[in-house]
mmCIF file of N, CA, C and O in Angstrom:
data_model
loop_
_atom_site.group_PDB
_atom_site.id
_atom_site.type_symbol
_atom_site.label_atom_id
_atom_site.label_comp_id
_atom_site.label_asym_id
_atom_site.label_seq_id
_atom_site.Cartn_x
_atom_site.Cartn_y
_atom_site.Cartn_z
ATOM 1 N N GLY O 201 90.210 34.826 -9.782
ATOM 2 C CA GLY O 201 90.542 34.424 -8.386
ATOM 3 C C GLY O 201 89.726 35.506 -7.400
ATOM 4 O O GLY O 201 89.156 36.510 -8.404
ATOM 5 N N GLU O 202 89.464 34.811 -6.333
ATOM 6 C CA GLU O 202 88.700 35.687 -5.308
ATOM 7 C C GLU O 202 89.760 36.091 -3.832
ATOM 8 O O GLU O 202 89.943 34.391 -3.882
ATOM 9 N N VAL O 203 89.290 36.751 -3.644
ATOM 10 C CA VAL O 203 90.029 37.316 -2.433
ATOM 11 C C VAL O 203 88.939 36.352 -1.097
ATOM 12 O O VAL O 203 87.460 36.413 -1.345
ATOM 13 N N ASP O 204 89.384 35.783 -0.277
ATOM 14 C CA ASP O 204 88.868 34.758 1.353
ATOM 15 C C ASP O 204 88.135 35.937 1.860
ATOM 16 O O ASP O 204 86.998 36.058 1.819
ATOM 17 N N ILE O 205 88.431 36.542 2.070
ATOM 18 C CA ILE O 205 88.194 37.283 3.299
ATOM 19 C C ILE O 205 88.708 38.618 3.310
ATOM 20 O O ILE O 205 90.193 38.970 3.077
ATOM 21 N N LEU O 206 88.290 39.996 3.457
ATOM 22 C CA LEU O 206 88.888 41.420 3.230
ATOM 23 C C LEU O 206 88.413 41.899 4.583
ATOM 24 O O LEU O 206 87.298 42.570 3.780
ATOM 25 N N CYS O 207 89.272 42.697 5.158
ATOM 26 C CA CYS O 207 88.488 43.136 6.892
ATOM 27 C C CYS O 207 89.174 44.705 6.751
ATOM 28 O O CYS O 207 90.939 44.202 7.238
ATOM 29 N N ASP O 208 88.780 45.379 6.189
ATOM 30 C CA ASP O 208 89.549 46.990 6.379
ATOM 31 C C ASP O 208 89.765 46.951 5.625
ATOM 32 O O ASP O 208 90.430 46.843 4.356
ATOM 33 N N ASP O 209 91.808 47.233 6.214
ATOM 34 C CA ASP O 209 93.070 46.753 5.800
ATOM 35 C C ASP O 209 94.083 45.453 5.096
ATOM 36 O O ASP O 209 95.011 45.363 5.119
ATOM 37 N N THR O 210 93.030 44.481 5.762
ATOM 38 C CA THR O 210 93.578 42.766 6.088
ATOM 39 C C THR O 210 93.146 41.717 5.273
ATOM 40 O O THR O 210 91.922 41.956 4.572
ATOM 41 N N LEU O 211 93.784 41.470 4.324
ATOM 42 C CA LEU O 211 93.793 40.707 3.308
ATOM 43 C C LEU O 211 93.524 39.243 3.983
ATOM 44 O O LEU O 211 95.115 38.730 4.842
ATOM 45 N N ILE O 212 93.080 38.233 4.018
ATOM 46 C CA ILE O 212 93.047 37.002 5.138
ATOM 47 C C ILE O 212 92.804 35.831 3.841
ATOM 48 O O ILE O 212 91.785 36.244 3.535
ATOM 49 N N GLU O 213 93.270 35.047 3.959
ATOM 50 C CA GLU O 213 93.746 34.015 2.615
ATOM 51 C C GLU O 213 93.629 32.924 3.639
ATOM 52 O O GLU O 213 94.289 32.573 4.532
ATOM 53 N N ILE O 214 92.314 31.909 3.527
ATOM 54 C CA ILE O 214 92.043 30.979 3.759
ATOM 55 C C ILE O 214 92.386 29.604 2.938
ATOM 56 O O ILE O 214 92.618 29.144 1.539
ATOM 57 N N LYS O 215 93.683 28.905 3.524
ATOM 58 C CA LYS O 215 94.466 27.014 2.363
ATOM 59 C C LYS O 215 94.046 26.595 3.070
ATOM 60 O O LYS O 215 94.816 26.091 4.611
ATOM 61 N N ALA O 216 94.013 25.530 2.827
ATOM 62 C CA ALA O 216 93.122 24.046 3.088
ATOM 63 C C ALA O 216 95.104 23.045 2.812
ATOM 64 O O ALA O 216 95.493 23.404 1.593
ATOM 65 N N SER O 217 95.538 22.386 3.549
ATOM 66 C CA SER O 217 96.456 22.016 3.481
ATOM 67 C C SER O 217 96.762 20.239 4.287
ATOM 68 O O SER O 217 96.447 20.788 5.435
ATOM 69 N N MET O 218 97.518 19.360 3.278
ATOM 70 C CA MET O 218 97.364 18.269 4.281
ATOM 71 C C MET O 218 98.314 18.380 5.351
ATOM 72 O O MET O 218 98.082 17.901 6.245
ATOM 73 N N ASN O 219 99.842 18.941 4.801
ATOM 74 C CA ASN O 219 101.099 18.484 5.829
ATOM 75 C C ASN O 219 100.981 20.262 6.805
ATOM 76 O O ASN O 219 101.842 20.585 7.080
ATOM 77 N N ASN O 220 99.821 21.018 6.140
ATOM 78 C CA ASN O 220 99.874 22.595 7.259
ATOM 79 C C ASN O 220 101.556 23.571 6.705
ATOM 80 O O ASN O 220 101.675 24.111 6.914
ATOM 81 N N GLU O 221 101.513 23.299 5.379
ATOM 82 C CA GLU O 221 102.332 23.846 4.333
ATOM 83 C C GLU O 221 101.776 25.021 3.637
ATOM 84 O O GLU O 221 101.473 24.342 2.501
ATOM 85 N N ILE O 222 101.916 26.316 4.253
ATOM 86 C CA ILE O 222 100.538 27.510 3.322
ATOM 87 C C ILE O 222 101.343 28.202 3.066
ATOM 88 O O ILE O 222 101.008 29.238 2.162
ATOM 89 N N ALA O 223 102.773 28.518 3.232
ATOM 90 C CA ALA O 223 103.657 29.590 2.933
ATOM 91 C C ALA O 223 104.333 28.937 2.163
ATOM 92 O O ALA O 223 105.653 28.879 1.854
ATOM 93 N N THR O 224 103.888 28.381 1.264
ATOM 94 C CA THR O 224 104.235 28.274 -0.348
ATOM 95 C C THR O 224 104.305 29.433 -1.451
ATOM 96 O O THR O 224 103.828 30.186 -1.583
ATOM 97 N N ILE O 225 105.377 29.396 -1.907
ATOM 98 C CA ILE O 225 105.913 30.313 -3.219
ATOM 99 C C ILE O 225 104.606 30.633 -4.207
ATOM 100 O O ILE O 225 103.992 31.658 -4.081
ATOM 101 N N SER O 226 103.913 29.731 -4.166
ATOM 102 C CA SER O 226 102.702 30.333 -5.052
ATOM 103 C C SER O 226 100.837 30.371 -4.088
ATOM 104 O O SER O 226 100.507 31.863 -4.783
ATOM 105 N N ASN O 227 100.747 29.983 -2.844
ATOM 106 C CA ASN O 227 100.047 30.638 -2.367
ATOM 107 C C ASN O 227 100.926 32.116 -1.590
ATOM 108 O O ASN O 227 99.650 33.473 -1.892
ATOM 109 N N ILE O 228 102.492 32.690 -1.386
ATOM 110 C CA ILE O 228 102.754 33.972 -1.491
ATOM 111 C C ILE O 228 102.007 34.905 -2.390
ATOM 112 O O ILE O 228 101.716 36.040 -2.506
ATOM 113 N N SER O 229 102.571 33.869 -3.758
ATOM 114 C CA SER O 229 102.575 34.896 -5.083
ATOM 115 C C SER O 229 100.987 34.931 -5.054
ATOM 116 O O SER O 229 101.035 36.113 -5.505
ATOM 117 N N GLN O 230 100.323 34.409 -4.927
ATOM 118 C CA GLN O 230 98.960 34.758 -5.153
ATOM 119 C C GLN O 230 97.935 35.746 -4.345
ATOM 120 O O GLN O 230 97.459 36.667 -5.191
ATOM 121 N N THR O 231 98.772 35.802 -2.872
ATOM 122 C CA THR O 231 98.310 36.607 -1.784
ATOM 123 C C THR O 231 99.029 38.143 -2.609
ATOM 124 O O THR O 231 98.297 39.660 -2.299
ATOM 125 N N LEU O 232 100.124 38.424 -2.847
ATOM 126 C CA LEU O 232 100.480 39.523 -3.367
ATOM 127 C C LEU O 232 99.971 39.763 -4.866
ATOM 128 O O LEU O 232 99.817 41.167 -5.307
ATOM 129 N N ILE O 233 99.411 38.929 -5.030
ATOM 130 C CA ILE O 233 98.500 39.608 -6.888
ATOM 131 C C ILE O 233 97.358 40.317 -6.508
ATOM 132 O O ILE O 233 97.357 41.132 -6.708
ATOM 133 N N TYR O 234 96.492 39.873 -5.508
ATOM 134 C CA TYR O 234 95.571 39.847 -5.299
ATOM 135 C C TYR O 234 95.309 41.476 -4.290
ATOM 136 O O TYR O 234 95.006 42.092 -4.588
ATOM 137 N N SER O 235 96.484 41.406 -3.501
ATOM 138 C CA SER O 235 96.549 43.037 -3.020
ATOM 139 C C SER O 235 97.333 44.016 -4.614
ATOM 140 O O SER O 235 96.663 44.699 -3.926
ATOM 141 N N TYR O 236 97.800 43.856 -5.159
ATOM 142 C CA TYR O 236 98.609 44.137 -6.068
ATOM 143 C C TYR O 236 96.910 45.008 -6.418
ATOM 144 O O TYR O 236 97.100 45.966 -7.648
ATOM 145 N N LEU O 237 96.438 44.188 -7.344
ATOM 146 C CA LEU O 237 95.059 44.077 -7.874
ATOM 147 C C LEU O 237 93.796 44.489 -6.908
ATOM 148 O O LEU O 237 93.025 45.846 -7.249
ATOM 149 N N LEU O 238 93.901 44.691 -5.565
ATOM 150 C CA LEU O 238 92.849 45.807 -4.815
ATOM 151 C C LEU O 238 93.623 47.188 -4.608
ATOM 152 O O LEU O 238 92.930 47.650 -4.765
ATOM 153 N N LYS O 239 94.961 47.411 -4.941
ATOM 154 C CA LYS O 239 95.255 48.385 -4.723
ATOM 155 C C LYS O 239 95.033 49.319 -5.908
ATOM 156 O O LYS O 239 94.770 50.337 -5.942
ATOM 157 N N LYS O 240 94.868 48.644 -7.472
ATOM 158 C CA LYS O 240 94.583 49.033 -8.372
ATOM 159 C C LYS O 240 93.056 49.667 -8.192
ATOM 160 O O LYS O 240 92.835 50.470 -9.214
ATOM 161 N N LYS O 241 92.666 49.076 -7.357
ATOM 162 C CA LYS O 241 90.983 49.362 -7.379
ATOM 163 C C LYS O 241 90.822 50.833 -6.317
ATOM 164 O O LYS O 241 89.904 50.715 -5.774
ATOM 165 N N ASP O 242 92.347 51.307 -5.701
ATOM 166 C CA ASP O 242 92.264 52.048 -4.569
ATOM 167 C C ASP O 242 91.777 51.825 -3.364
ATOM 168 O O ASP O 242 90.913 52.129 -2.639
ATOM 169 N N ILE O 243 92.105 49.955 -2.854
ATOM 170 C CA ILE O 243 91.961 49.335 -1.966
ATOM 171 C C ILE O 243 93.281 49.336 -1.641
ATOM 172 O O ILE O 243 94.620 48.006 -2.032
ATOM 173 N N LYS O 244 93.536 49.773 0.062
ATOM 174 C CA LYS O 244 94.962 49.608 0.032
ATOM 175 C C LYS O 244 95.140 48.168 1.172
ATOM 176 O O LYS O 244 94.158 48.391 2.327
ATOM 177 N N ILE O 245 95.903 47.586 1.178
ATOM 178 C CA ILE O 245 96.116 46.141 2.346
ATOM 179 C C ILE O 245 97.517 46.526 3.131
ATOM 180 O O ILE O 245 98.740 47.518 2.400
ATOM 181 N N ASN O 246 97.275 46.870 4.056
ATOM 182 C CA ASN O 246 98.279 47.035 5.452
ATOM 183 C C ASN O 246 98.689 45.362 5.434
ATOM 184 O O ASN O 246 100.047 45.545 6.464
ATOM 185 N N LYS O 247 98.070 44.887 5.606
ATOM 186 C CA LYS O 247 98.377 43.314 6.146
ATOM 187 C C LYS O 247 97.623 42.279 5.726
ATOM 188 O O LYS O 247 96.545 42.436 4.811
ATOM 189 N N ILE O 248 98.882 40.978 5.781
ATOM 190 C CA ILE O 248 97.639 39.953 4.901
ATOM 191 C C ILE O 248 98.227 38.500 5.503
ATOM 192 O O ILE O 248 99.490 38.484 6.568
ATOM 193 N N ILE O 249 96.997 38.186 5.624
ATOM 194 C CA ILE O 249 97.262 36.876 6.941
ATOM 195 C C ILE O 249 96.773 35.709 6.147
ATOM 196 O O ILE O 249 95.782 35.608 5.085
ATOM 197 N N THR O 250 97.476 34.726 5.807
ATOM 198 C CA THR O 250 97.395 33.225 5.271
ATOM 199 C C THR O 250 97.244 32.178 6.399
ATOM 200 O O THR O 250 98.461 31.827 7.092
ATOM 201 N N GLU O 251 96.204 31.641 6.502
ATOM 202 C CA GLU O 251 95.942 30.791 7.491
ATOM 203 C C GLU O 251 95.537 29.179 6.593
ATOM 204 O O GLU O 251 94.795 29.763 5.890
ATOM 205 N N THR O 252 95.333 28.418 7.914
ATOM 206 C CA THR O 252 94.628 26.823 7.728
ATOM 207 C C THR O 252 93.453 27.853 8.414
ATOM 208 O O THR O 252 92.721 28.367 9.560
ATOM 209 N N PRO O 253 92.512 26.680 7.842
ATOM 210 C CA PRO O 253 90.906 26.503 8.448
ATOM 211 C C PRO O 253 90.769 26.546 10.275
ATOM 212 O O PRO O 253 90.315 27.584 10.548
ATOM 213 N N LEU O 254 91.429 25.487 10.635
ATOM 214 C CA LEU O 254 92.183 25.742 12.367
ATOM 215 C C LEU O 254 92.354 26.547 13.146
ATOM 216 O O LEU O 254 91.566 27.618 14.364
ATOM 217 N N ASN O 255 93.468 27.131 12.196
ATOM 218 C CA ASN O 255 94.091 28.601 13.057
ATOM 219 C C ASN O 255 93.182 29.210 12.780
ATOM 220 O O ASN O 255 92.870 30.667 13.605
ATOM 221 N N LEU O 256 92.522 29.964 11.769
ATOM 222 C CA LEU O 256 91.308 31.104 12.013
ATOM 223 C C LEU O 256 89.861 30.685 12.386
ATOM 224 O O LEU O 256 89.883 31.860 12.539
ATOM 225 N N LEU O 257 90.021 29.901 12.706
ATOM 226 C CA LEU O 257 88.982 28.997 13.918
ATOM 227 C C LEU O 257 89.034 29.876 15.151
ATOM 228 O O LEU O 257 88.805 30.495 16.112
ATOM 229 N N TYR O 258 90.909 29.703 15.877
ATOM 230 C CA TYR O 258 91.170 30.315 16.926
ATOM 231 C C TYR O 258 91.003 32.207 16.260
ATOM 232 O O TYR O 258 91.203 32.204 17.366
ATOM 233 N N LEU O 259 91.034 32.357 15.551
ATOM 234 C CA LEU O 259 91.705 33.643 15.525
ATOM 235 C C LEU O 259 90.378 34.687 15.853
ATOM 236 O O LEU O 259 90.336 34.985 16.356
ATOM 237 N N PHE O 260 89.523 33.887 15.000
ATOM 238 C CA PHE O 260 88.098 34.356 15.141
ATOM 239 C C PHE O 260 87.248 33.922 16.669
ATOM 240 O O PHE O 260 85.969 34.695 17.085
ATOM 241 N N LEU O 261 87.911 33.065 17.213
ATOM 242 C CA LEU O 261 86.927 32.440 19.023
ATOM 243 C C LEU O 261 86.687 33.691 19.679
ATOM 244 O O LEU O 261 85.470 33.895 19.779
ATOM 245 N N PRO O 262 87.544 34.433 20.026
ATOM 246 C CA PRO O 262 87.068 35.349 20.484
ATOM 247 C C PRO O 262 86.111 36.717 19.861
ATOM 248 O O PRO O 262 85.173 36.655 20.774
ATOM 249 N N TYR O 263 86.054 37.070 18.677
ATOM 250 C CA TYR O 263 84.838 37.998 17.823
ATOM 251 C C TYR O 263 83.227 36.680 18.292
ATOM 252 O O TYR O 263 82.675 37.313 18.891
ATOM 253 N N LEU O 264 83.698 35.640 18.152
ATOM 254 C CA LEU O 264 82.313 34.946 17.824
ATOM 255 C C LEU O 264 81.722 34.664 19.465
ATOM 256 O O LEU O 264 80.402 34.480 19.396
ATOM 257 N N TYR O 265 83.071 34.855 20.317
ATOM 258 C CA TYR O 265 82.307 34.970 21.998
ATOM 259 C C TYR O 265 81.638 35.826 21.874
ATOM 260 O O TYR O 265 80.275 35.983 22.459
ATOM 261 N N LEU O 266 82.002 37.282 21.844
ATOM 262 C CA LEU O 266 81.554 38.096 21.886
ATOM 263 C C LEU O 266 80.442 38.893 21.517
ATOM 264 O O LEU O 266 79.328 38.810 21.978
ATOM 265 N N LEU O 267 80.313 38.198 20.043
ATOM 266 C CA LEU O 267 78.839 37.897 19.077
ATOM 267 C C LEU O 267 77.689 37.471 20.008
ATOM 268 O O LEU O 267 76.067 37.506 19.940
ATOM 269 N N LEU O 268 77.963 36.020 20.453
ATOM 270 C CA LEU O 268 77.255 35.578 21.376
ATOM 271 C C LEU O 268 76.902 35.719 22.739
ATOM 272 O O LEU O 268 75.710 35.609 23.073
ATOM 273 N N LEU O 269 77.701 36.662 22.729
ATOM 274 C CA LEU O 269 77.073 37.398 24.323
ATOM 275 C C LEU O 269 76.258 38.309 24.308
ATOM 276 O O LEU O 269 75.528 39.113 24.860
ATOM 277 N N GLN O 270 76.378 39.057 23.110
ATOM 278 C CA GLN O 270 75.323 39.816 22.196
ATOM 279 C C GLN O 270 74.034 39.294 22.013
ATOM 280 O O GLN O 270 72.929 40.220 22.047
ATOM 281 N N ALA O 271 74.015 38.057 21.406
ATOM 282 C CA ALA O 271 72.494 37.347 21.342
ATOM 283 C C ALA O 271 71.643 37.551 21.877
ATOM 284 O O ALA O 271 71.397 37.495 23.089
ATOM 285 N N LYS O 272 70.374 37.729 21.541
ATOM 286 C CA LYS O 272 68.752 37.551 22.574
ATOM 287 C C LYS O 272 68.720 35.793 22.071
ATOM 288 O O LYS O 272 68.806 35.141 21.623
ATOM 289 N N PRO O 273 68.154 35.554 23.311
ATOM 290 C CA PRO O 273 67.267 33.950 23.602
ATOM 291 C C PRO O 273 66.531 34.023 22.825
ATOM 292 O O PRO O 273 65.713 35.133 22.437
ATOM 293 N N VAL O 274 66.206 32.510 21.875
ATOM 294 C CA VAL O 274 65.544 32.587 21.057
ATOM 295 C C VAL O 274 64.603 30.983 21.666
ATOM 296 O O VAL O 274 64.792 30.634 21.655
ATOM 297 N N HIS O 275 62.988 32.081 22.161
ATOM 298 C CA HIS O 275 62.208 31.012 22.722
ATOM 299 C C HIS O 275 61.333 30.183 21.669
ATOM 300 O O HIS O 275 61.201 30.696 20.509
ATOM 301 N N ASP O 276 60.776 29.247 21.427
ATOM 302 C CA ASP O 276 59.893 28.846 21.302
ATOM 303 C C ASP O 276 60.273 28.133 20.178
ATOM 304 O O ASP O 276 59.772 27.729 19.188
ATOM 305 N N LEU O 277 61.390 27.298 20.017
ATOM 306 C CA LEU O 277 62.130 26.883 18.976
ATOM 307 C C LEU O 277 62.116 25.122 19.096
ATOM 308 O O LEU O 277 62.514 24.733 20.548
ATOM 309 N N LYS O 278 61.900 24.820 18.110
ATOM 310 C CA LYS O 278 61.565 23.019 18.252
ATOM 311 C C LYS O 278 62.773 22.742 17.331
ATOM 312 O O LYS O 278 62.744 22.464 16.178
ATOM 313 N N PHE O 279 63.482 21.523 18.016
ATOM 314 C CA PHE O 279 64.140 20.819 17.760
ATOM 315 C C PHE O 279 64.028 19.089 17.442
ATOM 316 O O PHE O 279 63.085 18.609 18.003
ATOM 317 N N SER O 280 64.173 19.101 16.557
ATOM 318 C CA SER O 280 63.897 17.088 16.291
ATOM 319 C C SER O 280 64.963 16.565 16.008
ATOM 320 O O SER O 280 66.145 16.902 15.041
ATOM 321 N N LEU O 281 65.428 15.165 16.283
ATOM 322 C CA LEU O 281 66.488 13.976 15.337
ATOM 323 C C LEU O 281 65.572 13.751 14.557
ATOM 324 O O LEU O 281 65.062 13.269 14.212
ATOM 325 N N LEU O 282 66.962 13.577 14.041
ATOM 326 C CA LEU O 282 66.397 12.819 12.599
ATOM 327 C C LEU O 282 66.962 11.060 12.654
ATOM 328 O O LEU O 282 68.399 11.253 13.017
ATOM 329 N N SER O 283 66.662 10.471 12.352
ATOM 330 C CA SER O 283 67.538 9.053 12.376
ATOM 331 C C SER O 283 67.120 8.181 11.312
ATOM 332 O O SER O 283 66.374 8.346 10.536
ATOM 333 N N TYR O 284 67.825 7.518 10.843
ATOM 334 C CA TYR O 284 68.198 6.958 9.461
ATOM 335 C C TYR O 284 68.340 4.714 9.776
ATOM 336 O O TYR O 284 68.361 4.747 10.732
#
């Protein structure tokens, strides 16, 4: 298994679910095992977030906005539309 996102002391697991039921026993067990394995590598986890991709978008949207505000304009880009 692999950790989806590790940011400072926060473990973020992204779960895809058709009915948005992400707080299942297997998902929670998986994240607890990940945090235990990270602790064995001297990486302390203080917060675990389990989210769906759409909720995660809302979580990171403010940071993306701030990142875009700092972006410099790029000139001379050529865009083309592909038609089939």
